[in-house]
Each structure stands twice: as structure tokens, then as C-alpha cells.
Amino acid sequence: MAADQFACTAAVVEETPDAVVVSNLGVASYVLAEVADRDRNFYLWGSMGSTTATGVGVAHGTDEQVTVLTGDGSLTMSLGVCSTVVTADQPNLTVVCFDNGIYGTTGGQPTPSIDFAAAAEAQGLSATSVADDDAFAAAYADAVDHEGPSLIECAVEPTDPEARPTFDFPHIPRRVRDSLNE
Amino acid sequence: MSWEAEIVNGLLDAEIDLVTQLPDGAMGAVLEGLHEADVDTLRVEREESAIAAASGAWVTGERAAVMCQSSGLANAINAIGSLSVPARLPFLALVTRRGDLGEFNIAQVPAGYGLPAMMDEMGVRHTVVSEPGALRKTVRMAADSAFSTRTPYVVFLDATVTGYGQEAQ
Ligand SMILES: Cc1ncc(C[n+]2csc(CCOP(=O)(O)OP(=O)(O)O)c2C)c(N)n1
Ligand SMILES: [Mg+2]
């Protein structure tokens, strides 16, 4: 069984409408753009493996909720970043790893199979694993309430979204910054 | 003033809010000085994360600096090339540069010696500091320029400033 990445992304935006959402290059950003093109969507167009650390930096400078939507391939590339999330210890940071089992953005090649919740816990990061839409929504609400940072591993069906965020990359962080400064 | 104090004061002058770093022996006193001055520091697992976290801080209005060894900057090339430069996310980097004068370890040479040219290739401005005298001003001015032009700036610190291991002697 696996969740729907669109439904889960929509649940994030509904539960935390003011959150800065940092989205992994590729599918995670395309889905987010299709769900809602918000000012506080920090879409990445590159830097595979750096999505979570980008969120750590955002969470340092704001008290707003910061949610990272990363992918299984990207998190695998920098799995040790969970330790940095623990070091930074920001109560407003939630990391969601959409595990579709593939490098979806590059055509669907299989990713290594990793128990991300266990890998996060092994680094001291509180984590949970879900595989359907309702369980995700509940886990996300819990994670936002949780006093420290945490990770949700969410098994999702592969998807191939139509939407794209703006190709004007410098505009994306500028828009987030202006929104936070309002 | 010690070169370490020059750097700490330069970072304070520049009103840096966050220093993301992976420890380098040579920068120990700088890190200590930052803690004493109550500047937030964040130890990362990999230098690419130091660049990414500094980039993330910018959207909140903060000014972040990255501290690492030259091998660490080499570890972060893709974040600089596919995040900092194209998204115009500025940071100041203070990088202890191995691989040049006094270097005994060949493993430090290709990246350490070559990084200024690599930064040029990516369009990242930088300066190599080999005399500690004006370091405070250099750090301050590098930060000011990074954040007002919204582009990264790297200050390399040569072994003539930071000292060097004489293992091979
Ligand atoms: C450093 C680096 N390696 C490889 C790529 C090519 N690439 C872009 S997206 C992607 C897949 C990312 O996989 P995952 O994080 O699982 O996200 P998904 O596409 O499945 O949503 C790859 C391999 C890249 N852009 N950068
Ligand atoms: Mg994937």
C-alpha cells in the first residue's frame, strides 16, 4: 500500500498554511506547484541531496513552521543530514521523505531500499513511517505539534505531474523572503 | 590582535547571524571566539549542508557565513553551482586553504590549490588572504559585498595566516 503524493502535499498545505515548504528538485516541487503555488514554496531546481539542510537554514531564522518535502533518492545522497537536523534541534522543522522507490525525476530508475525512519532514529531524530493518506495527515499534525524536529517517511505511488514551478530560480527565494518579511 | 580575533571581529562587524561549519583544527580559536560572542554556530555533517543551510537562512533575512577547510568547499561544489549561484543565495565563506605554501600532504593539493580557479569557473568571487593584517576589514567587506550584491563570496585563508603542519620535516 502507498499514499498519494498529491493528497499528502495538499494535507501539508492545509494543516500548516503559513509554513515555508522547501521542496526537493523534480517531482516534489512539481507536485507542490500543482497543489498550490504559494509565496512560501521554496522550490529547488537543483542541489539534489541538499533539500533537508536548506530547510534547517530556513528554520534557524524564522519561528514559522518549516516543512521539507524531500525524496528517497535525495535523502539517500545525504542520509547523515538527519544528524544535522538533530544538532540544530529546531522545534519548527518537519522533514517529510516521499519514498516512491525510484529516482522519479530522471525516469524511474530504482533507488536503494532504505528504512528511513530507522536511519533517522539511529541518528537521534524522532521518526515515523506511513503508507496511506490518512495516516500521513495524522502523522504530519503530530509532527507539527512535536516539540523537536522530526521526520516522516511516507511511501507514495510514483507520479508524473504536469505542473512546473517558475523557471526564474532567483525569484523563488526572493518571494519566500518577501513573504516572511511582510 | 591574533588572526583568529581579526576574523571574529570581522564577522561581528558584518552582523553575521549564523555560522555553519565543519570543524577544522586551524579554526578552533575562531569557533571559540564566536561562542564567547554568542554568535549562533551550526556543525553540519557535510559541507554541502553548510552551504544549503546558509542559503536557507537568507530567505528569513539572516546573514550566514560558512567555515570549512578547502576540501570541504570541494565537497560543496554542487550546492554552490546548483543552488547558491543560480538562485542567487548569498553567503560569506571562510575557507582555510590547504595545498599551497608549506603543504606536506599531496591529498590536499589538487583541490586546495585549484579551488580559486574552480570558483572563477563558477563565477564565484573570492580573495586569497596571505597576510593577517587587514583580515578584520577583509571579512567585513567580503560579507557586505556578498549580501548587498546577493552573490556568494569566498575568503581563502592561506597557511601563511593559519600556520601549517610540519609533519614531513
Ligand atoms: C547531484 C545530482 N545527481 C543527480 C542528479 C539527477 N537527478 C535529478 S532529480 C533525481 C532523482 C531524485 O530522486 P528522489 O529524491 O527520489 O526524487 P523523485 O524524483 O523520486 O521525486 C536525479 C537522480 C542531479 N540533479 N544532481
Ligand atoms: Mg524518489
Short mmCIF file of C-alpha atoms and ligand atoms in Angstrom, two decimals:
data_model
loop_
_atom_site.label_atom_id
_atom_site.label_comp_id
_atom_site.label_asym_id
_atom_site.label_seq_id
_atom_site.Cartn_x
_atom_site.Cartn_y
_atom_site.Cartn_z
CA MET A 1 0.00 0.00 0.00
CA ALA A 2 1.20 3.50 -0.71
CA ALA A 3 -0.08 7.05 -0.26
CA ASP A 4 -0.85 9.66 -2.92
CA GLN A 5 1.84 12.36 -3.06
CA PHE A 6 -0.69 14.99 -4.21
CA ALA A 7 -3.04 14.26 -1.30
CA CYS A 8 -0.17 14.30 1.20
CA THR A 9 1.26 17.55 -0.17
CA ALA A 10 -2.22 19.08 -0.03
CA ALA A 11 -2.51 17.91 3.59
CA VAL A 12 0.73 19.76 4.43
CA VAL A 13 -0.55 23.00 2.93
CA GLU A 14 -3.93 22.64 4.66
CA GLU A 15 -2.52 21.78 8.09
CA THR A 16 0.17 24.49 8.04
CA PRO A 17 -0.95 27.23 5.62
CA ASP A 18 1.77 29.64 6.78
CA ALA A 19 4.64 27.15 6.61
CA VAL A 20 7.70 27.64 4.47
CA VAL A 21 7.77 24.48 2.36
CA VAL A 22 11.17 23.54 0.95
CA SER A 23 10.69 21.06 -1.89
CA ASN A 24 13.16 18.67 -3.45
CA LEU A 25 14.15 19.22 -7.07
CA GLY A 26 11.88 17.47 -9.54
CA VAL A 27 8.72 15.59 -8.66
CA ALA A 28 8.26 17.01 -5.13
CA SER A 29 8.42 20.57 -6.48
CA TYR A 30 6.20 19.78 -9.46
CA VAL A 31 3.53 18.27 -7.20
CA LEU A 32 3.74 21.23 -4.81
CA ALA A 33 3.39 23.69 -7.70
CA GLU A 34 0.32 21.81 -8.91
CA VAL A 35 -1.27 21.65 -5.45
CA ALA A 36 -0.76 25.35 -4.64
CA ASP A 37 1.77 27.85 -5.96
CA ARG A 38 2.25 29.64 -2.63
CA ASP A 39 4.64 32.53 -1.90
CA ARG A 40 6.28 30.41 0.78
CA ASN A 41 7.05 27.49 -1.51
CA PHE A 42 10.82 27.25 -1.67
CA TYR A 43 11.10 25.08 -4.78
CA LEU A 44 14.57 23.80 -5.58
CA TRP A 45 15.70 23.35 -9.17
CA GLY A 46 18.97 21.67 -8.25
CA SER A 47 21.17 20.67 -5.31
CA MET A 48 19.99 17.07 -5.02
CA GLY A 49 20.86 15.91 -1.52
CA SER A 50 20.68 19.41 0.00
CA THR A 51 16.92 19.84 0.42
CA THR A 52 16.82 18.99 4.11
CA ALA A 53 19.82 21.14 5.01
CA THR A 54 18.21 24.07 3.21
CA GLY A 55 15.21 23.63 5.49
CA VAL A 56 17.49 23.64 8.53
CA GLY A 57 18.78 27.06 7.50
CA VAL A 58 15.28 28.42 6.99
CA ALA A 59 14.15 27.09 10.37
CA HIS A 60 17.05 28.92 12.05
CA GLY A 61 15.80 32.32 11.02
CA THR A 62 12.04 32.07 11.46
CA ASP A 63 9.57 30.89 14.08
CA GLU A 64 7.13 29.82 11.37
CA GLN A 65 6.71 26.14 10.64
CA VAL A 66 9.25 24.89 8.09
CA THR A 67 8.46 21.69 6.24
CA VAL A 68 10.90 19.90 3.95
CA LEU A 69 9.49 17.68 1.20
CA THR A 70 12.40 15.56 0.12
CA GLY A 71 12.68 12.40 -1.97
CA ASP A 72 14.13 9.00 -1.16
CA GLY A 73 16.96 9.45 -3.67
CA SER A 74 17.86 12.87 -2.36
CA LEU A 75 17.77 11.79 1.28
CA THR A 76 19.89 8.75 0.46
CA MET A 77 22.50 11.07 -1.03
CA SER A 78 22.90 12.85 2.33
CA LEU A 79 21.45 10.45 4.86
CA GLY A 80 23.77 11.85 7.54
CA VAL A 81 21.86 15.14 7.33
CA CYS A 82 19.46 13.71 9.92
CA SER A 83 22.27 14.23 12.43
CA THR A 84 22.45 17.89 11.44
CA VAL A 85 18.70 18.21 11.97
CA VAL A 86 19.30 16.84 15.47
CA THR A 87 22.26 19.16 16.08
CA ALA A 88 20.20 22.19 15.04
CA ASP A 89 17.29 20.94 17.16
CA GLN A 90 14.67 23.30 15.75
CA PRO A 91 11.15 22.73 17.08
CA ASN A 92 9.60 24.24 13.93
CA LEU A 93 11.18 21.80 11.45
CA THR A 94 9.47 18.76 9.96
CA VAL A 95 11.11 16.61 7.30
CA VAL A 96 8.86 14.57 5.01
CA CYS A 97 10.55 11.98 2.81
CA PHE A 98 8.37 10.88 -0.08
CA ASP A 99 9.60 7.38 -0.82
CA ASN A 100 8.39 6.39 -4.29
CA GLY A 101 11.11 3.76 -4.58
CA ILE A 102 12.58 5.42 -7.67
CA TYR A 103 14.55 8.35 -8.99
CA GLY A 104 11.25 9.59 -10.37
CA THR A 105 12.50 12.81 -11.91
CA THR A 106 15.13 11.09 -14.03
CA GLY A 107 12.83 8.44 -15.46
CA GLY A 108 12.08 6.00 -12.67
CA GLN A 109 15.26 4.06 -12.03
CA PRO A 110 15.03 2.09 -8.73
CA THR A 111 16.53 3.66 -5.59
CA PRO A 112 18.25 1.67 -2.85
CA SER A 113 15.71 0.37 -0.38
CA ILE A 114 16.28 2.06 2.98
CA ASP A 115 14.27 2.13 6.19
CA PHE A 116 14.47 5.92 6.52
CA ALA A 117 12.62 6.08 9.83
CA ALA A 118 15.12 3.64 11.34
CA ALA A 119 18.04 5.53 9.79
CA ALA A 120 16.74 8.79 11.25
CA GLU A 121 16.13 7.23 14.69
CA ALA A 122 19.64 5.80 14.63
CA GLN A 123 20.90 9.40 14.43
CA GLY A 124 18.62 10.53 17.25
CA LEU A 125 15.92 12.05 15.03
CA SER A 126 12.39 11.16 16.03
CA ALA A 127 10.72 9.50 13.05
CA THR A 128 7.68 7.62 11.88
CA SER A 129 6.71 5.70 8.77
CA VAL A 130 3.33 5.83 7.00
CA ALA A 131 1.87 4.41 3.82
CA ASP A 132 -1.59 5.92 3.31
CA ASP A 133 -3.11 9.39 3.07
CA ASP A 134 -4.97 9.40 6.40
CA ALA A 135 -2.01 8.07 8.34
CA PHE A 136 0.16 10.74 6.74
CA ALA A 137 -2.22 13.57 7.65
CA ALA A 138 -2.32 12.35 11.25
CA ALA A 139 1.45 11.88 11.43
CA TYR A 140 2.02 15.34 9.98
CA ALA A 141 -0.28 17.00 12.51
CA ASP A 142 1.59 15.16 15.28
CA ALA A 143 4.97 16.16 13.86
CA VAL A 144 4.00 19.83 13.76
CA ASP A 145 2.89 19.64 17.41
CA HIS A 146 6.00 17.72 18.41
CA GLU A 147 8.45 19.76 20.49
CA GLY A 148 11.55 18.93 18.48
CA PRO A 149 12.25 18.27 14.81
CA SER A 150 11.06 15.01 13.31
CA LEU A 151 10.93 13.00 10.12
CA ILE A 152 8.04 11.28 8.38
CA GLU A 153 8.83 8.60 5.85
CA CYS A 154 5.86 8.35 3.53
CA ALA A 155 5.62 5.55 0.96
CA VAL A 156 3.95 7.02 -2.15
CA GLU A 157 2.86 5.79 -5.57
CA PRO A 158 5.08 7.17 -8.33
CA THR A 159 3.53 10.13 -10.13
CA ASP A 160 4.40 12.25 -13.13
CA PRO A 161 2.99 15.75 -12.56
CA GLU A 162 2.26 18.27 -15.34
CA ALA A 163 2.96 21.48 -13.40
CA ARG A 164 6.32 23.23 -13.11
CA PRO A 165 7.38 26.00 -10.73
CA THR A 166 8.67 29.18 -12.34
CA PHE A 167 11.97 28.71 -14.17
CA ASP A 168 13.06 32.08 -12.76
CA PHE A 169 15.02 30.47 -9.91
CA PRO A 170 16.19 33.67 -8.13
CA HIS A 171 12.56 34.79 -7.94
CA ILE A 172 11.66 31.77 -5.79
CA PRO A 173 13.72 32.54 -2.64
CA ARG A 174 13.06 36.28 -3.10
CA ARG A 175 9.33 35.60 -2.95
CA VAL A 176 9.71 33.50 0.20
CA ARG A 177 11.81 36.21 1.83
CA ASP A 178 9.35 38.97 0.96
CA SER A 179 6.50 36.90 2.34
CA LEU A 180 8.33 36.28 5.63
CA ASN A 181 9.16 39.98 5.91
CA GLU A 182 5.58 41.16 5.46
CA MET B 1 45.13 41.18 17.51
CA SER B 2 45.51 37.48 16.60
CA TRP B 3 44.28 36.49 13.16
CA GLU B 4 41.54 34.50 14.85
CA ALA B 5 40.34 37.59 16.70
CA GLU B 6 40.50 39.56 13.44
CA ILE B 7 38.07 37.04 11.92
CA VAL B 8 35.72 37.00 14.89
CA ASN B 9 35.62 40.80 14.93
CA GLY B 10 35.11 40.92 11.18
CA LEU B 11 32.14 38.56 11.50
CA LEU B 12 30.72 40.68 14.32
CA ASP B 13 31.23 43.87 12.29
CA ALA B 14 29.40 42.18 9.43
CA GLU B 15 26.49 41.27 11.72
CA ILE B 16 26.57 37.61 10.81
CA ASP B 17 23.61 35.78 12.38
CA LEU B 18 24.69 32.19 11.81
CA VAL B 19 27.94 30.39 11.11
CA THR B 20 27.54 26.93 9.58
CA GLN B 21 30.70 24.88 9.80
CA LEU B 22 32.52 21.62 9.81
CA PRO B 23 35.46 21.79 12.20
CA ASP B 24 38.96 22.49 11.01
CA GLY B 25 41.77 22.36 13.58
CA ALA B 26 43.12 25.69 12.42
CA MET B 27 39.81 27.45 13.11
CA GLY B 28 39.37 26.23 16.69
CA ALA B 29 40.00 29.61 18.28
CA VAL B 30 37.66 31.32 15.84
CA LEU B 31 34.86 28.94 16.79
CA GLU B 32 35.58 29.55 20.47
CA GLY B 33 35.53 33.30 19.92
CA LEU B 34 32.17 33.02 18.18
CA HIS B 35 30.73 31.06 21.08
CA GLU B 36 32.01 33.68 23.52
CA ALA B 37 30.44 36.41 21.42
CA ASP B 38 27.13 34.49 21.35
CA VAL B 39 27.05 34.05 17.60
CA ASP B 40 24.96 31.03 16.60
CA THR B 41 27.02 28.27 15.04
CA LEU B 42 25.84 25.03 13.48
CA ARG B 43 28.04 22.00 12.98
CA VAL B 44 27.00 20.11 9.85
CA GLU B 45 27.68 16.55 8.71
CA ARG B 46 28.97 17.60 5.30
CA GLU B 47 29.99 20.98 3.95
CA GLU B 48 27.37 20.89 1.22
CA SER B 49 24.86 21.13 4.07
CA ALA B 50 26.69 24.19 5.39
CA ILE B 51 26.13 25.94 2.07
CA ALA B 52 22.49 24.80 1.89
CA ALA B 53 21.74 25.90 5.46
CA ALA B 54 23.34 29.29 4.82
CA SER B 55 21.20 29.60 1.69
CA GLY B 56 18.07 28.73 3.62
CA ALA B 57 18.86 31.33 6.26
CA TRP B 58 18.88 34.07 3.62
CA VAL B 59 15.14 33.75 2.93
CA THR B 60 14.49 34.66 6.56
CA GLY B 61 16.55 37.84 6.32
CA GLU B 62 19.59 36.39 8.06
CA ARG B 63 23.22 36.71 7.01
CA ALA B 64 25.09 33.43 7.24
CA ALA B 65 28.75 32.51 6.94
CA VAL B 66 30.24 29.13 6.14
CA MET B 67 33.52 27.98 7.74
CA CYS B 68 35.39 24.96 6.43
CA GLN B 69 38.63 23.60 5.02
CA SER B 70 39.31 23.71 1.29
CA SER B 71 38.46 20.02 0.94
CA GLY B 72 35.11 20.91 2.46
CA LEU B 73 34.45 23.59 -0.11
CA ALA B 74 35.27 20.97 -2.73
CA ASN B 75 32.60 18.79 -1.09
CA ALA B 76 30.12 21.60 -1.61
CA ILE B 77 30.71 22.42 -5.26
CA ASN B 78 27.32 21.14 -6.43
CA ALA B 79 25.39 23.13 -3.84
CA ILE B 80 27.25 26.27 -4.87
CA GLY B 81 26.75 25.57 -8.57
CA SER B 82 23.13 24.46 -8.48
CA LEU B 83 21.75 26.47 -5.54
CA SER B 84 23.80 29.46 -4.38
CA VAL B 85 24.76 30.83 -7.78
CA PRO B 86 21.64 30.14 -9.89
CA ALA B 87 19.14 31.03 -7.12
CA ARG B 88 21.27 33.99 -6.02
CA LEU B 89 21.53 32.87 -2.42
CA PRO B 90 24.46 34.74 -0.89
CA PHE B 91 26.85 33.57 1.82
CA LEU B 92 30.26 34.51 3.09
CA ALA B 93 32.70 31.59 3.21
CA LEU B 94 35.88 31.49 5.28
CA VAL B 95 37.96 28.66 3.95
CA THR B 96 41.31 27.52 5.30
CA ARG B 97 43.17 26.76 2.11
CA ARG B 98 45.45 23.76 2.08
CA GLY B 99 47.58 22.63 -0.80
CA ASP B 100 49.82 25.65 -1.32
CA LEU B 101 52.81 27.02 0.66
CA GLY B 102 54.15 24.56 3.21
CA GLU B 103 51.76 21.75 2.27
CA PHE B 104 53.12 18.28 3.10
CA ASN B 105 50.03 16.24 2.17
CA ILE B 106 49.61 15.57 -1.53
CA ALA B 107 45.96 14.65 -0.92
CA GLN B 108 45.29 18.31 -0.09
CA VAL B 109 46.94 19.69 -3.21
CA PRO B 110 44.66 19.24 -6.23
CA ALA B 111 41.51 20.67 -4.65
CA GLY B 112 43.15 23.09 -2.23
CA TYR B 113 45.48 24.62 -4.77
CA GLY B 114 42.86 24.53 -7.52
CA LEU B 115 39.84 25.94 -5.70
CA PRO B 116 40.33 29.62 -6.54
CA ALA B 117 40.31 28.69 -10.24
CA MET B 118 37.29 26.45 -9.71
CA MET B 119 35.45 29.35 -8.05
CA ASP B 120 36.37 31.52 -11.04
CA GLU B 121 34.90 28.92 -13.38
CA MET B 122 31.62 29.08 -11.47
CA GLY B 123 31.59 32.85 -11.29
CA VAL B 124 32.07 32.99 -7.52
CA ARG B 125 34.16 35.92 -6.32
CA HIS B 126 36.93 35.23 -3.87
CA THR B 127 40.14 36.57 -2.39
CA VAL B 128 43.15 34.68 -1.06
CA VAL B 129 44.43 36.20 2.18
CA SER B 130 48.09 35.51 2.83
CA GLU B 131 48.77 38.32 5.36
CA PRO B 132 46.63 38.53 8.53
CA GLY B 133 46.98 42.32 8.93
CA ALA B 134 43.78 43.53 7.30
CA LEU B 135 41.74 40.39 7.92
CA ARG B 136 39.02 42.02 10.02
CA LYS B 137 38.34 44.55 7.29
CA THR B 138 38.52 41.90 4.57
CA VAL B 139 35.96 39.68 6.31
CA ARG B 140 33.64 42.62 6.86
CA MET B 141 33.93 43.90 3.30
CA ALA B 142 33.54 40.43 1.78
CA ALA B 143 30.33 39.92 3.76
CA ASP B 144 28.99 43.36 2.92
CA SER B 145 29.59 42.77 -0.76
CA ALA B 146 28.11 39.26 -0.71
CA PHE B 147 24.87 40.39 0.87
CA SER B 148 24.46 43.65 -1.00
CA THR B 149 25.11 42.04 -4.38
CA ARG B 150 23.20 38.90 -3.45
CA THR B 151 26.05 36.65 -4.54
CA PRO B 152 28.42 34.39 -2.58
CA TYR B 153 31.92 35.49 -1.64
CA VAL B 154 34.76 33.20 -0.54
CA VAL B 155 37.69 34.33 1.61
CA PHE B 156 40.52 31.81 1.40
CA LEU B 157 42.99 31.80 4.30
CA ASP B 158 46.42 30.61 3.28
CA ALA B 159 48.80 28.67 5.54
CA THR B 160 50.87 31.85 5.87
CA VAL B 161 47.97 33.10 8.03
CA THR B 162 46.74 29.96 9.74
CA GLY B 163 50.06 28.17 10.22
CA TYR B 164 50.91 24.78 8.83
CA GLY B 165 51.75 21.26 9.91
CA GLN B 166 55.41 20.39 9.57
CA GLU B 167 54.90 16.64 9.75
CA ALA B 168 57.27 15.98 6.87
CA GLN B 169 60.22 17.87 8.37
C1 LIG C 1 23.89 15.67 -7.65
C2 LIG C 1 22.89 15.21 -8.64
N1 LIG C 1 22.85 13.92 -9.01
C3 LIG C 1 21.91 13.51 -9.90
C4 LIG C 1 21.01 14.39 -10.42
C5 LIG C 1 19.95 13.95 -11.41
N2 LIG C 1 18.67 13.86 -10.71
C6 LIG C 1 17.80 14.87 -10.66
S1 LIG C 1 16.40 14.52 -9.81
C7 LIG C 1 16.97 12.98 -9.47
C8 LIG C 1 16.11 11.99 -8.73
C9 LIG C 1 15.84 12.40 -7.32
O1 LIG C 1 15.25 11.28 -6.70
P1 LIG C 1 14.31 11.44 -5.45
O2 LIG C 1 14.98 12.31 -4.45
O3 LIG C 1 13.90 10.09 -5.02
O4 LIG C 1 13.09 12.28 -6.00
P2 LIG C 1 11.96 11.83 -7.07
O5 LIG C 1 12.46 12.29 -8.40
O6 LIG C 1 11.76 10.35 -6.98
O7 LIG C 1 10.78 12.60 -6.61
C10 LIG C 1 18.23 12.74 -10.01
C11 LIG C 1 18.98 11.48 -9.91
C12 LIG C 1 21.11 15.74 -10.01
N3 LIG C 1 20.27 16.69 -10.45
N4 LIG C 1 22.04 16.11 -9.13
MG MG C 2 12.18 9.07 -5.35
#
